[in-house]
Tab-separated table of C-alpha atoms in Angstrom:
chain	number	residue	atom	x	y	z
X	1	MET	CA	5.472	8.627	-22.928
X	2	LEU	CA	5.791	10.883	-19.972
X	3	THR	CA	4.450	11.173	-16.941
X	4	THR	CA	2.889	14.270	-15.335
X	5	ASN	CA	2.906	13.316	-12.117
X	6	PRO	CA	6.292	13.991	-11.023
X	7	PHE	CA	4.957	14.554	-7.211
X	8	ASP	CA	3.753	10.906	-7.131
X	9	ASP	CA	6.846	8.979	-8.930
X	10	ASP	CA	9.059	9.208	-5.729
X	11	HIS	CA	6.515	8.037	-3.410
X	12	LEU	CA	6.450	4.680	-1.903
X	13	HIS	CA	3.013	2.888	-3.634
X	14	GLU	CA	0.505	1.608	-2.381
X	15	GLU	CA	0.085	-2.340	-2.361
X	16	CYS	CA	-3.053	-3.764	-3.719
X	17	GLY	CA	-6.790	-3.023	-2.488
X	18	ILE	CA	-9.205	-6.083	-1.924
X	19	PHE	CA	-12.936	-5.686	-1.824
X	20	GLY	CA	-15.509	-8.605	-1.248
X	21	VAL	CA	-19.271	-9.209	-0.918
X	22	SER	CA	-21.645	-12.054	-0.027
X	23	GLY	CA	-25.026	-12.223	0.361
X	24	SER	CA	-26.041	-9.461	-1.996
X	25	GLU	CA	-27.807	-10.066	-5.621
X	26	GLY	CA	-25.832	-7.938	-8.242
X	27	ALA	CA	-22.722	-8.553	-5.975
X	28	ALA	CA	-19.944	-7.281	-8.628
X	29	ALA	CA	-21.629	-4.139	-9.362
X	30	LEU	CA	-20.846	-3.895	-5.348
X	31	VAL	CA	-17.401	-4.754	-6.084
X	32	ALA	CA	-16.560	-2.485	-8.665
X	33	LEU	CA	-18.068	0.410	-6.768
X	34	GLY	CA	-15.991	-0.245	-3.562
X	35	LEU	CA	-12.755	-0.537	-6.165
X	36	HIS	CA	-13.785	2.500	-7.192
X	37	ALA	CA	-13.018	4.063	-3.662
X	38	LEU	CA	-9.644	1.893	-3.252
X	39	GLN	CA	-8.239	3.204	-6.616
X	40	HIS	CA	-5.244	4.973	-4.694
X	41	ARG	CA	-4.317	1.582	-3.537
X	42	GLY	CA	-3.604	0.264	-6.948
X	43	GLN	CA	-3.238	1.750	-10.164
X	44	GLU	CA	-2.405	-0.472	-12.319
X	45	ALA	CA	-4.535	-2.634	-13.084
X	46	ALA	CA	-8.533	-4.227	-11.525
X	47	GLY	CA	-10.415	-7.617	-11.479
X	48	ILE	CA	-13.403	-9.274	-10.343
X	49	THR	CA	-14.754	-12.502	-9.866
X	50	SER	CA	-18.391	-13.389	-9.226
X	51	PHE	CA	-20.181	-16.965	-8.400
X	52	ASP	CA	-23.941	-17.278	-9.171
X	53	GLY	CA	-24.071	-20.695	-7.326
X	54	HIS	CA	-23.127	-22.933	-9.746
X	55	HIS	CA	-20.713	-20.944	-12.097
X	56	PHE	CA	-17.278	-18.832	-11.479
X	57	HIS	CA	-17.450	-15.460	-13.654
X	58	THR	CA	-13.842	-13.526	-13.598
X	59	LYS	CA	-12.980	-10.471	-15.685
X	60	LYS	CA	-9.857	-8.780	-15.439
X	61	ALA	CA	-8.633	-5.625	-17.425
X	62	MET	CA	-5.238	-3.439	-16.930
X	63	GLY	CA	-5.827	0.607	-16.028
X	64	HIS	CA	-7.951	1.899	-13.858
X	65	VAL	CA	-11.393	0.842	-12.945
X	66	ALA	CA	-13.381	3.275	-14.293
X	67	GLY	CA	-13.421	2.704	-18.152
X	68	ASN	CA	-13.252	-0.952	-17.617
X	69	PHE	CA	-16.366	-1.992	-14.849
X	70	ASP	CA	-18.390	0.766	-15.285
X	71	SER	CA	-20.727	-0.549	-17.833
X	72	GLU	CA	-24.149	-2.467	-17.808
X	73	ALA	CA	-22.411	-5.006	-20.033
X	74	VAL	CA	-19.403	-5.890	-18.186
X	75	ILE	CA	-21.260	-5.910	-14.533
X	76	GLY	CA	-24.188	-7.994	-16.378
X	77	ALA	CA	-21.468	-10.706	-17.228
X	78	LEU	CA	-20.511	-11.646	-13.547
X	79	PRO	CA	-23.870	-12.781	-12.294
X	80	GLY	CA	-24.607	-14.047	-8.609
X	81	SER	CA	-24.415	-12.879	-4.995
X	82	VAL	CA	-21.212	-13.460	-4.321
X	83	ALA	CA	-18.035	-11.513	-5.217
X	84	CYS	CA	-14.945	-9.979	-4.722
X	85	GLY	CA	-12.564	-7.622	-6.218
X	86	HIS	CA	-9.122	-6.367	-6.331
X	87	VAL	CA	-6.957	-3.319	-7.354
X	88	ARG	CA	-3.118	-3.947	-8.196
X	89	TYR	CA	0.350	-1.997	-8.061
X	90	SER	CA	2.676	-5.077	-8.529
X	91	THR	CA	5.195	-5.614	-5.913
X	92	THR	CA	5.825	-9.567	-7.045
X	93	GLY	CA	5.399	-10.496	-10.733
X	94	GLU	CA	5.591	-8.745	-13.756
X	95	THR	CA	2.990	-6.490	-14.727
X	96	ALA	CA	0.814	-8.908	-16.990
X	97	LEU	CA	-2.667	-9.924	-17.337
X	98	ARG	CA	-2.189	-13.421	-16.382
X	99	ASN	CA	-0.847	-11.382	-12.374
X	100	VAL	CA	-3.759	-9.937	-12.796
X	101	GLN	CA	-6.131	-10.814	-9.860
X	102	PRO	CA	-8.533	-12.604	-8.239
X	103	LEU	CA	-6.296	-15.575	-9.467
X	104	TYR	CA	-8.566	-18.376	-10.182
X	105	ALA	CA	-8.173	-22.303	-10.066
X	106	GLU	CA	-10.757	-25.150	-10.138
X	107	LEU	CA	-9.252	-27.339	-7.313
X	108	ALA	CA	-10.311	-31.228	-6.176
X	109	SER	CA	-13.031	-29.713	-4.500
X	110	GLY	CA	-14.374	-26.788	-7.253
X	111	GLY	CA	-13.338	-23.208	-8.110
X	112	PHE	CA	-10.753	-21.170	-6.208
X	113	ALA	CA	-10.572	-17.683	-6.034
X	114	VAL	CA	-8.126	-15.748	-3.980
X	115	ALA	CA	-7.564	-11.755	-3.983
X	116	HIS	CA	-4.241	-10.530	-1.750
X	117	ASN	CA	-2.811	-7.558	-0.371
X	118	GLY	CA	0.534	-7.775	0.997
X	119	ASN	CA	3.626	-10.072	0.162
X	120	ILE	CA	4.835	-13.424	0.949
X	121	SER	CA	8.197	-13.441	2.353
X	122	ASN	CA	8.670	-16.721	1.615
X	123	ALA	CA	7.000	-17.323	-1.833
X	124	MET	CA	10.415	-17.527	-3.833
X	125	LYS	CA	11.342	-20.487	-2.100
X	126	VAL	CA	7.934	-22.325	-1.570
X	127	ARG	CA	7.227	-21.888	-5.454
X	128	ARG	CA	10.486	-24.039	-6.065
X	129	GLU	CA	9.303	-26.712	-3.718
X	130	LEU	CA	5.933	-26.374	-5.171
X	131	ILE	CA	7.373	-27.277	-8.641
X	132	ARG	CA	9.608	-29.735	-7.862
X	133	ARG	CA	6.640	-31.893	-6.359
X	134	GLY	CA	5.224	-31.229	-9.966
X	135	SER	CA	3.147	-28.335	-9.678
X	136	ILE	CA	3.136	-25.257	-12.895
X	137	PHE	CA	2.152	-22.036	-11.982
X	138	GLN	CA	0.617	-20.050	-14.489
X	139	SER	CA	1.562	-16.452	-13.246
X	140	THR	CA	4.707	-14.697	-11.444
X	141	SER	CA	2.728	-13.525	-8.724
X	142	ASP	CA	3.377	-14.623	-5.145
X	143	THR	CA	-0.240	-14.749	-4.574
X	144	GLU	CA	-0.182	-18.122	-6.769
X	145	THR	CA	1.568	-19.953	-4.203
X	146	ILE	CA	-1.657	-20.395	-1.719
X	147	ILE	CA	-3.296	-22.046	-4.629
X	148	HIS	CA	-1.122	-24.591	-4.856
X	149	LEU	CA	-0.508	-24.783	-1.035
X	150	VAL	CA	-4.204	-25.181	-0.643
X	151	ALA	CA	-4.607	-28.239	-3.758
X	152	THR	CA	-1.771	-29.793	-2.585
X	153	SER	CA	-2.016	-30.388	1.514
X	154	ASN	CA	-3.049	-33.603	2.774
X	155	TYR	CA	-6.014	-32.261	4.832
X	156	ARG	CA	-9.921	-33.175	4.619
X	157	THR	CA	-12.167	-30.166	4.539
X	158	LEU	CA	-11.191	-26.830	2.436
X	159	LEU	CA	-10.991	-25.133	5.353
X	160	ASP	CA	-8.696	-26.797	7.010
X	161	ARG	CA	-6.055	-27.234	3.584
X	162	PHE	CA	-6.312	-23.097	3.596
X	163	ILE	CA	-5.515	-23.368	7.252
X	164	ASP	CA	-2.545	-25.798	6.402
X	165	ALA	CA	-1.876	-23.229	3.700
X	166	LEU	CA	-1.254	-20.330	5.581
X	167	LYS	CA	0.711	-21.588	7.934
X	168	GLN	CA	3.627	-22.278	5.276
X	169	ILE	CA	3.588	-19.235	4.113
X	170	GLU	CA	5.369	-15.771	5.530
X	171	GLY	CA	4.711	-11.944	5.564
X	172	ALA	CA	1.632	-9.980	5.075
X	173	TYR	CA	-1.413	-10.766	3.718
X	174	ALA	CA	-4.980	-9.973	3.784
X	175	LEU	CA	-7.097	-12.256	1.632
X	176	ILE	CA	-10.387	-12.586	0.463
X	177	VAL	CA	-11.183	-15.950	-0.960
X	178	MET	CA	-14.212	-17.452	-2.765
X	179	THR	CA	-15.244	-20.964	-3.051
X	180	PRO	CA	-18.495	-22.915	-4.197
X	181	GLU	CA	-18.604	-23.042	-0.039
X	182	GLY	CA	-18.845	-19.429	0.533
X	183	MET	CA	-16.431	-16.311	1.034
X	184	ILE	CA	-13.377	-16.699	3.362
X	185	ALA	CA	-11.396	-13.172	4.649
X	186	CYS	CA	-8.615	-13.276	6.843
X	187	ARG	CA	-5.496	-11.294	7.690
X	188	ASP	CA	-2.066	-12.252	8.809
X	189	PRO	CA	-1.325	-12.965	12.286
X	190	LEU	CA	0.777	-9.549	12.929
X	191	GLY	CA	-2.175	-7.703	10.865
X	192	ILE	CA	0.738	-6.161	8.681
X	193	ARG	CA	-2.309	-5.466	6.191
X	194	PRO	CA	-5.623	-3.897	6.871
X	195	LEU	CA	-8.746	-5.253	6.195
X	196	VAL	CA	-12.319	-4.627	7.759
X	197	MET	CA	-15.507	-5.929	7.707
X	198	GLY	CA	-18.619	-3.943	7.333
X	199	LYS	CA	-22.843	-5.336	6.468
X	200	LEU	CA	-25.281	-3.845	3.873
X	201	ASN	CA	-28.495	-4.934	5.014
X	202	ASP	CA	-28.120	-8.673	5.248
X	203	SER	CA	-25.047	-8.873	2.696
X	204	ILE	CA	-21.545	-8.722	4.341
X	205	ILE	CA	-18.929	-6.901	2.520
X	206	PHE	CA	-15.551	-7.066	3.206
X	207	ALA	CA	-12.793	-4.115	2.410
X	208	SER	CA	-9.130	-2.409	2.719
X	209	GLU	CA	-10.714	0.441	4.020
X	210	THR	CA	-13.163	2.021	5.322
X	211	VAL	CA	-13.602	4.285	3.453
X	212	ALA	CA	-14.968	1.733	0.603
X	213	LEU	CA	-17.941	0.856	3.075
X	214	ASP	CA	-18.655	3.913	2.731
X	215	VAL	CA	-19.272	4.250	-0.892
X	216	VAL	CA	-21.200	1.175	-1.034
X	217	GLY	CA	-23.866	2.610	2.315
X	218	ALA	CA	-22.528	-0.383	4.295
X	219	GLU	CA	-22.234	-0.272	7.858
X	220	PHE	CA	-18.444	-1.066	9.449
X	221	VAL	CA	-18.646	-3.628	11.865
X	222	ARG	CA	-15.283	-4.116	12.990
X	223	ASP	CA	-11.891	-4.848	11.751
X	224	VAL	CA	-10.905	-8.169	10.474
X	225	GLU	CA	-8.753	-9.360	13.512
X	226	PRO	CA	-4.999	-10.157	13.545
X	227	GLY	CA	-4.374	-13.727	12.548
X	228	GLU	CA	-7.989	-14.518	12.534
X	229	LEU	CA	-10.120	-16.355	9.599
X	230	VAL	CA	-14.381	-15.186	9.088
X	231	ILE	CA	-16.205	-17.306	7.438
X	232	VAL	CA	-19.043	-16.586	5.475
X	233	GLN	CA	-21.936	-18.748	3.651
X	234	GLY	CA	-24.709	-16.453	2.517
X	235	THR	CA	-25.174	-14.201	5.252
X	236	GLU	CA	-24.216	-16.331	7.749
X	237	MET	CA	-20.875	-16.111	9.556
X	238	ARG	CA	-18.307	-17.401	11.626
X	239	SER	CA	-15.035	-16.835	12.649
X	240	VAL	CA	-11.674	-18.950	13.756
X	241	ARG	CA	-8.095	-18.119	15.223
X	242	PRO	CA	-5.931	-20.979	14.285
X	243	PHE	CA	-2.539	-19.046	15.141
X	244	GLY	CA	-1.388	-18.869	18.214
X	245	PRO	CA	-1.322	-15.274	19.600
X	246	VAL	CA	1.435	-12.368	18.775
X	247	ALA	CA	1.370	-8.797	19.734
X	248	PRO	CA	-0.238	-6.989	16.384
X	249	ARG	CA	2.264	-4.783	14.044
X	250	PRO	CA	-0.072	-3.308	11.666
X	251	CYS	CA	1.780	-1.016	9.184
X	252	ILE	CA	2.259	2.413	10.529
X	253	PHE	CA	2.716	4.137	6.865
X	254	GLU	CA	-1.230	3.428	6.666
X	255	TRP	CA	-1.468	6.373	8.555
X	256	VAL	CA	1.606	8.122	6.555
X	257	TYR	CA	0.390	8.080	3.186
X	258	PHE	CA	-1.153	4.743	2.012
X	259	SER	CA	-4.644	5.147	3.175
X	260	ARG	CA	-7.227	7.867	2.150
X	261	PRO	CA	-7.399	10.397	4.648
X	262	ASP	CA	-11.067	9.753	5.109
X	263	SER	CA	-10.636	6.156	6.080
X	264	ILE	CA	-10.884	5.049	10.220
X	265	VAL	CA	-7.798	2.383	10.327
X	266	ASP	CA	-7.301	0.824	13.806
X	267	ASP	CA	-10.352	2.897	15.538
X	268	GLN	CA	-8.475	5.885	14.309
X	269	SER	CA	-8.893	8.465	11.843
X	270	VAL	CA	-6.434	8.718	9.193
X	271	TYR	CA	-7.043	12.487	8.621
X	272	SER	CA	-6.603	13.359	12.670
X	273	VAL	CA	-3.101	11.351	12.507
X	274	ARG	CA	-2.107	12.822	9.635
X	275	LYS	CA	-3.259	16.342	11.137
X	276	ALA	CA	-1.411	15.131	14.570
X	277	ILE	CA	1.604	14.342	12.758
X	278	GLY	CA	2.409	17.864	11.271
X	279	GLN	CA	1.372	19.291	15.238
X	280	GLN	CA	3.920	16.896	16.057
X	281	LEU	CA	6.576	17.982	13.068
X	282	ALA	CA	6.184	21.567	14.216
X	283	ILE	CA	7.420	21.013	17.842
X	284	GLU	CA	10.377	18.929	16.893
X	285	ALA	CA	11.407	21.196	13.952
X	286	PRO	CA	10.223	24.826	14.118
X	287	VAL	CA	11.339	27.480	11.588
X	288	GLU	CA	11.023	30.973	10.638
X	289	ALA	CA	8.649	31.210	7.904
X	290	ASP	CA	5.827	33.046	6.408
X	291	LEU	CA	4.378	30.037	4.686
X	292	VAL	CA	3.643	26.726	5.065
X	293	ILE	CA	2.680	24.390	1.604
X	294	PRO	CA	1.592	21.068	1.552
X	295	VAL	CA	3.214	18.876	-1.250
X	296	PRO	CA	-0.456	17.954	-2.769
X	297	ASP	CA	-2.151	15.530	-2.145
X	298	SER	CA	-0.399	13.478	0.463
X	299	GLY	CA	0.821	16.497	2.588
X	300	VAL	CA	-2.506	18.597	3.073
X	301	PRO	CA	-3.174	16.890	6.604
X	302	ALA	CA	-0.040	17.246	7.960
X	303	ALA	CA	0.709	21.020	6.472
X	304	ILE	CA	-2.432	21.912	8.343
X	305	GLY	CA	-1.305	20.383	12.009
X	306	TYR	CA	1.989	22.164	11.033
X	307	ALA	CA	0.359	25.407	10.396
X	308	GLN	CA	-1.918	24.947	13.299
X	309	GLU	CA	0.241	24.626	16.231
X	310	SER	CA	2.867	26.931	14.360
X	311	GLY	CA	1.029	29.400	14.075
X	312	ILE	CA	2.541	30.365	10.208
X	313	PRO	CA	-0.187	30.722	7.894
X	314	PHE	CA	-1.473	27.567	5.723
X	315	GLU	CA	-1.476	28.763	1.788
X	316	LEU	CA	-1.787	26.461	-1.415
X	317	GLY	CA	1.451	27.418	-3.131
X	318	ILE	CA	1.800	24.341	-5.327
X	319	ILE	CA	-1.806	24.184	-7.380
X	320	ARG	CA	-2.333	20.690	-9.003
X	321	SER	CA	-4.894	20.284	-12.222
X	322	HIS	CA	-7.307	17.376	-11.953
X	323	TYR	CA	-8.219	17.051	-15.481
X	324	VAL	CA	-4.342	15.941	-16.613
X	325	GLY	CA	-4.100	12.121	-17.291
X	326	ARG	CA	-0.669	10.485	-15.880
X	327	THR	CA	0.728	10.238	-19.721
X	328	PHE	CA	0.919	11.910	-23.164
X	329	ILE	CA	3.206	11.361	-26.155
X	330	GLN	CA	5.337	14.000	-26.890
X	331	PRO	CA	7.996	14.811	-29.160
X	332	GLY	CA	11.015	15.778	-27.390
X	333	ASP	CA	13.023	16.558	-24.381
X	334	LYS	CA	12.105	20.048	-24.433
X	335	VAL	CA	8.060	19.145	-24.126
X	336	ARG	CA	9.064	16.780	-21.578
X	337	HIS	CA	10.197	18.970	-19.149
X	338	LEU	CA	6.986	21.560	-19.722
X	339	GLY	CA	4.736	18.258	-19.876
X	340	VAL	CA	5.437	18.062	-15.753
X	341	LYS	CA	3.678	21.691	-14.951
X	342	LEU	CA	0.814	20.306	-16.457
X	343	LYS	CA	-0.380	18.457	-13.320
X	344	HIS	CA	1.378	21.020	-10.841
X	345	ASN	CA	2.244	24.639	-10.713
X	346	ALA	CA	4.104	26.714	-8.434
X	347	ASN	CA	1.264	29.875	-7.437
X	348	ARG	CA	3.899	32.167	-7.819
X	349	ALA	CA	2.192	35.277	-6.848
X	350	LEU	CA	1.961	33.777	-3.100
X	351	ILE	CA	5.237	32.952	-3.157
X	352	LYS	CA	7.156	35.193	-4.541
X	353	GLY	CA	9.967	36.899	-1.907
X	354	LYS	CA	8.277	34.423	0.759
X	355	ARG	CA	10.142	32.060	3.325
X	356	VAL	CA	8.363	29.054	2.523
X	357	VAL	CA	7.739	25.589	4.482
X	358	LEU	CA	7.191	22.306	2.424
X	359	ILE	CA	5.414	19.469	3.665
X	360	ASP	CA	5.529	16.217	2.266
X	361	ASP	CA	4.705	12.771	3.624
X	362	SER	CA	7.804	10.751	3.062
X	363	ILE	CA	11.357	11.148	0.905
X	364	VAL	CA	12.413	7.920	-1.470
X	365	ARG	CA	14.749	8.539	-3.406
X	366	GLY	CA	14.924	12.697	-3.272
X	367	THR	CA	14.137	13.558	-6.942
X	368	THR	CA	10.992	14.375	-6.089
X	369	SER	CA	12.103	16.989	-3.527
X	370	LEU	CA	14.463	18.378	-5.373
X	371	LYS	CA	11.950	19.252	-8.137
X	372	ILE	CA	9.838	20.430	-5.736
X	373	VAL	CA	12.352	23.534	-4.192
X	374	GLN	CA	13.223	23.749	-7.592
X	375	MET	CA	9.780	25.060	-8.409
X	376	MET	CA	9.679	26.853	-4.982
X	377	ARG	CA	13.036	28.590	-6.200
X	378	GLU	CA	12.288	29.189	-9.453
X	379	ALA	CA	8.918	30.953	-8.483
X	380	GLY	CA	10.862	33.773	-6.150
X	381	ALA	CA	10.764	31.906	-2.716
X	382	ALA	CA	13.499	33.875	-0.670
X	383	GLU	CA	14.292	30.426	1.848
X	384	VAL	CA	12.710	26.974	1.196
X	385	HIS	CA	12.252	24.590	4.339
X	386	MET	CA	10.865	21.282	3.875
X	387	ARG	CA	9.532	19.203	6.495
X	388	ILE	CA	8.372	15.517	6.484
X	389	ALA	CA	5.716	14.057	8.200
X	390	SER	CA	7.583	10.615	8.678
X	391	PRO	CA	10.795	9.773	9.823
X	392	PRO	CA	13.724	9.201	7.604
X	393	THR	CA	12.481	5.895	4.942
X	394	LYS	CA	16.093	3.919	5.494
X	395	HIS	CA	15.150	0.344	4.501
X	396	SER	CA	13.045	-1.598	2.162
X	397	CYS	CA	9.888	-2.953	2.713
X	398	PHE	CA	9.012	-6.716	1.892
X	399	TYR	CA	5.393	-6.927	2.674
X	400	GLY	CA	3.857	-5.838	-0.309
X	401	VAL	CA	4.979	-2.490	-0.743
X	402	ASP	CA	7.151	-1.185	-3.843
X	403	THR	CA	10.382	0.334	-1.961
X	404	PRO	CA	13.530	0.938	-4.027
X	405	GLU	CA	16.384	-1.592	-2.879
X	406	ARG	CA	17.948	0.385	0.061
X	407	ALA	CA	21.353	1.700	-1.991
X	408	LYS	CA	18.504	3.850	-4.166
X	409	LEU	CA	16.810	4.842	-0.623
X	410	LEU	CA	18.552	8.503	-0.206
X	411	ALA	CA	18.260	8.285	3.959
X	412	ALA	CA	20.464	5.038	3.573
X	413	THR	CA	22.983	6.335	1.607
X	414	HIS	CA	23.137	10.109	2.647
X	415	ASP	CA	23.408	11.902	6.526
X	416	LEU	CA	20.995	14.861	7.101
X	417	GLY	CA	23.067	17.754	5.954
X	418	ALA	CA	23.817	15.562	2.640
X	419	MET	CA	20.291	15.151	2.163
X	420	THR	CA	19.592	18.988	2.445
X	421	ASP	CA	22.409	19.550	-0.172
X	422	PHE	CA	21.023	17.208	-2.410
X	423	ILE	CA	17.535	18.739	-2.736
X	424	HIS	CA	18.573	22.099	-2.493
X	425	ALA	CA	16.784	23.015	0.832
X	426	ASP	CA	17.270	25.927	3.282
X	427	SER	CA	16.764	23.296	5.765
X	428	LEU	CA	15.441	19.760	5.852
X	429	ALA	CA	13.767	17.900	9.068
X	430	PHE	CA	12.020	15.118	9.625
X	431	VAL	CA	9.294	13.540	12.436
X	432	THR	CA	11.334	11.346	14.937
X	433	ILE	CA	10.132	7.996	14.986
X	434	ASP	CA	9.279	8.523	18.933
X	435	GLY	CA	6.729	11.791	17.655
X	436	LEU	CA	5.375	9.570	14.910
X	437	TYR	CA	3.994	7.120	17.521
X	438	LYS	CA	2.631	10.025	19.670
X	439	ALA	CA	0.818	11.413	16.899
X	440	LEU	CA	-0.913	7.705	16.894
X	441	GLY	CA	-1.574	8.262	20.954
X	442	LYS	CA	1.565	6.438	22.138
X	443	SER	CA	4.103	7.622	24.636
X	444	GLU	CA	6.931	6.803	22.447
X	445	ARG	CA	8.361	3.551	20.688
X	446	SER	CA	8.978	0.500	22.378
X	447	GLN	CA	11.908	-1.424	21.890
X	448	TYR	CA	10.453	-4.367	22.529
X	449	ARG	CA	6.881	-3.961	21.791
X	450	PRO	CA	6.795	-1.547	18.588
X	451	GLY	CA	2.894	-2.035	18.094
X	452	TYR	CA	3.411	-1.045	14.333
X	453	CYS	CA	5.000	-2.352	11.758
X	454	ASP	CA	7.968	0.106	10.987
X	455	ALA	CA	10.700	-2.214	9.420
X	456	CYS	CA	11.009	1.177	6.025
X	457	PHE	CA	11.759	3.119	9.155
X	458	THR	CA	13.851	1.224	11.610
X	459	GLY	CA	14.620	-1.896	9.749
X	460	ASP	CA	12.953	-3.973	12.766
X	461	TYR	CA	11.331	-6.577	10.611
X	462	PRO	CA	8.748	-8.217	12.135
X	463	THR	CA	9.148	-11.535	10.118
X	464	ALA	CA	11.212	-13.609	8.720
X	465	LEU	CA	12.743	-12.448	5.029
X	466	THR	CA	13.145	-15.805	3.434
X	467	ASP	CA	13.508	-15.124	0.434
X	468	HIS	CA	15.835	-11.810	0.580
X	469	ASP	CA	18.312	-13.684	3.031
X	470	ASP	CA	18.173	-16.433	0.452
X	471	THR	CA	19.027	-13.836	-2.288
X	472	ALA	CA	21.201	-12.467	-0.229
X	473	ALA	CA	23.241	-15.171	0.587
X	474	VAL	CA	23.440	-16.566	-2.874
X	475	ASP	CA	24.820	-13.026	-3.736
X	476	GLN	CA	27.455	-13.495	-1.185
X	477	PHE	CA	28.084	-16.527	-2.550
X	478	ALA	CA	28.869	-14.978	-6.190
X	479	MET	CA	30.711	-12.422	-4.508
X	480	LEU	CA	32.676	-15.098	-2.293
X	481	GLU	CA	33.447	-17.271	-5.793
X	482	GLU	CA	34.552	-14.464	-7.776
X	483	ARG	CA	37.387	-13.352	-5.404
X	484	VAL	CA	39.061	-16.716	-5.739
X	485	ALA	CA	38.930	-16.958	-9.495
């Protein structure tokens, strides 16, 4: 099979998207609509679980929401006034139906369904201990550790058992949980992963992004706060905060790439922030050129900002076809190479003889940037300058983003000059970390209170990385044993 979207293959992939409804008959239909709006956050699989007051009902499928959850028969098999759903891009666990969420289990207290956006950074350690104590896991997903921790907790009430479970896990999570008693939505104490709350008539809605509220006609109420648990029973709601206060560190990449540009994240328009990043990039890395060209589609707002600040005309120099699927069957390498152009093609008449500035959101392995620069050269560009609307990605993410191991990150192994040579550009520049913070309304990045999780740029991880550290220790011990032998 051939992936015909080469510009997406070398991006950091979104974690997951979650959506929940309580207090609305036909809740599953609303969840399906909400998941459509969150499809960009996970395109590998989708699932919906509903509760009709007596029984839980679940439908899971590989692939997109469309085609799996848009028929009356499917939605009709998910009755009830409470439902939650999930779109998945796997960061932990194999690609298999058993890992598709919501995950569901029958506990002593009744049914328990959970949809999770993020990554539990001590899941392997917790899992080993749970298995030692007799737990039997049905998936390879880190999310299942939460179910087992709740099931084995010694606390009396379900809420207390859930809180007990949360206090034993590390990392990033936004969760929607369904039980016979009601729905619980929560974020990790640092608020690394996003979660918002809305209202539609009398129903309460939770979603990873505000755009999902817009699609179902719901009113945005507020963000679920870092470390907060919102408990909903029918249309009644209360809040508890079981964790001690800490300075929030939401993921800065939500504004750079993950969230849809029409979403509001932590009271800031994603589109406006991306334009501001482009403006800051033009201030920090100006260049004499004829055209500013975005890499579709994620580079568009930053390219507009760069063009406005620099005075260089903005043009669509790369045209994307919206009518080509992700894959098709092909007989050989020649057709495979030509298939790349089915999805994106250079606007040759516009580019020929011009000095162009390409704007993209990030460079991961560098292979995509190389293809884009080559495309511009083949279209006759006189000069090709690359400008990136984020700092160099030098470190892996352990909080729910599918990041290559550090050795495969171009910026981790190459300096700026070597990166420029690798992608065959005339020049290359990234927005600085302080410039990124300025675009978000901060004066600069504070070393002591950064305000965001920016570990992929700085290596400053805000939580313990137990599983990673344990693995590194095992690998180091193995190397020592090999040397001794």
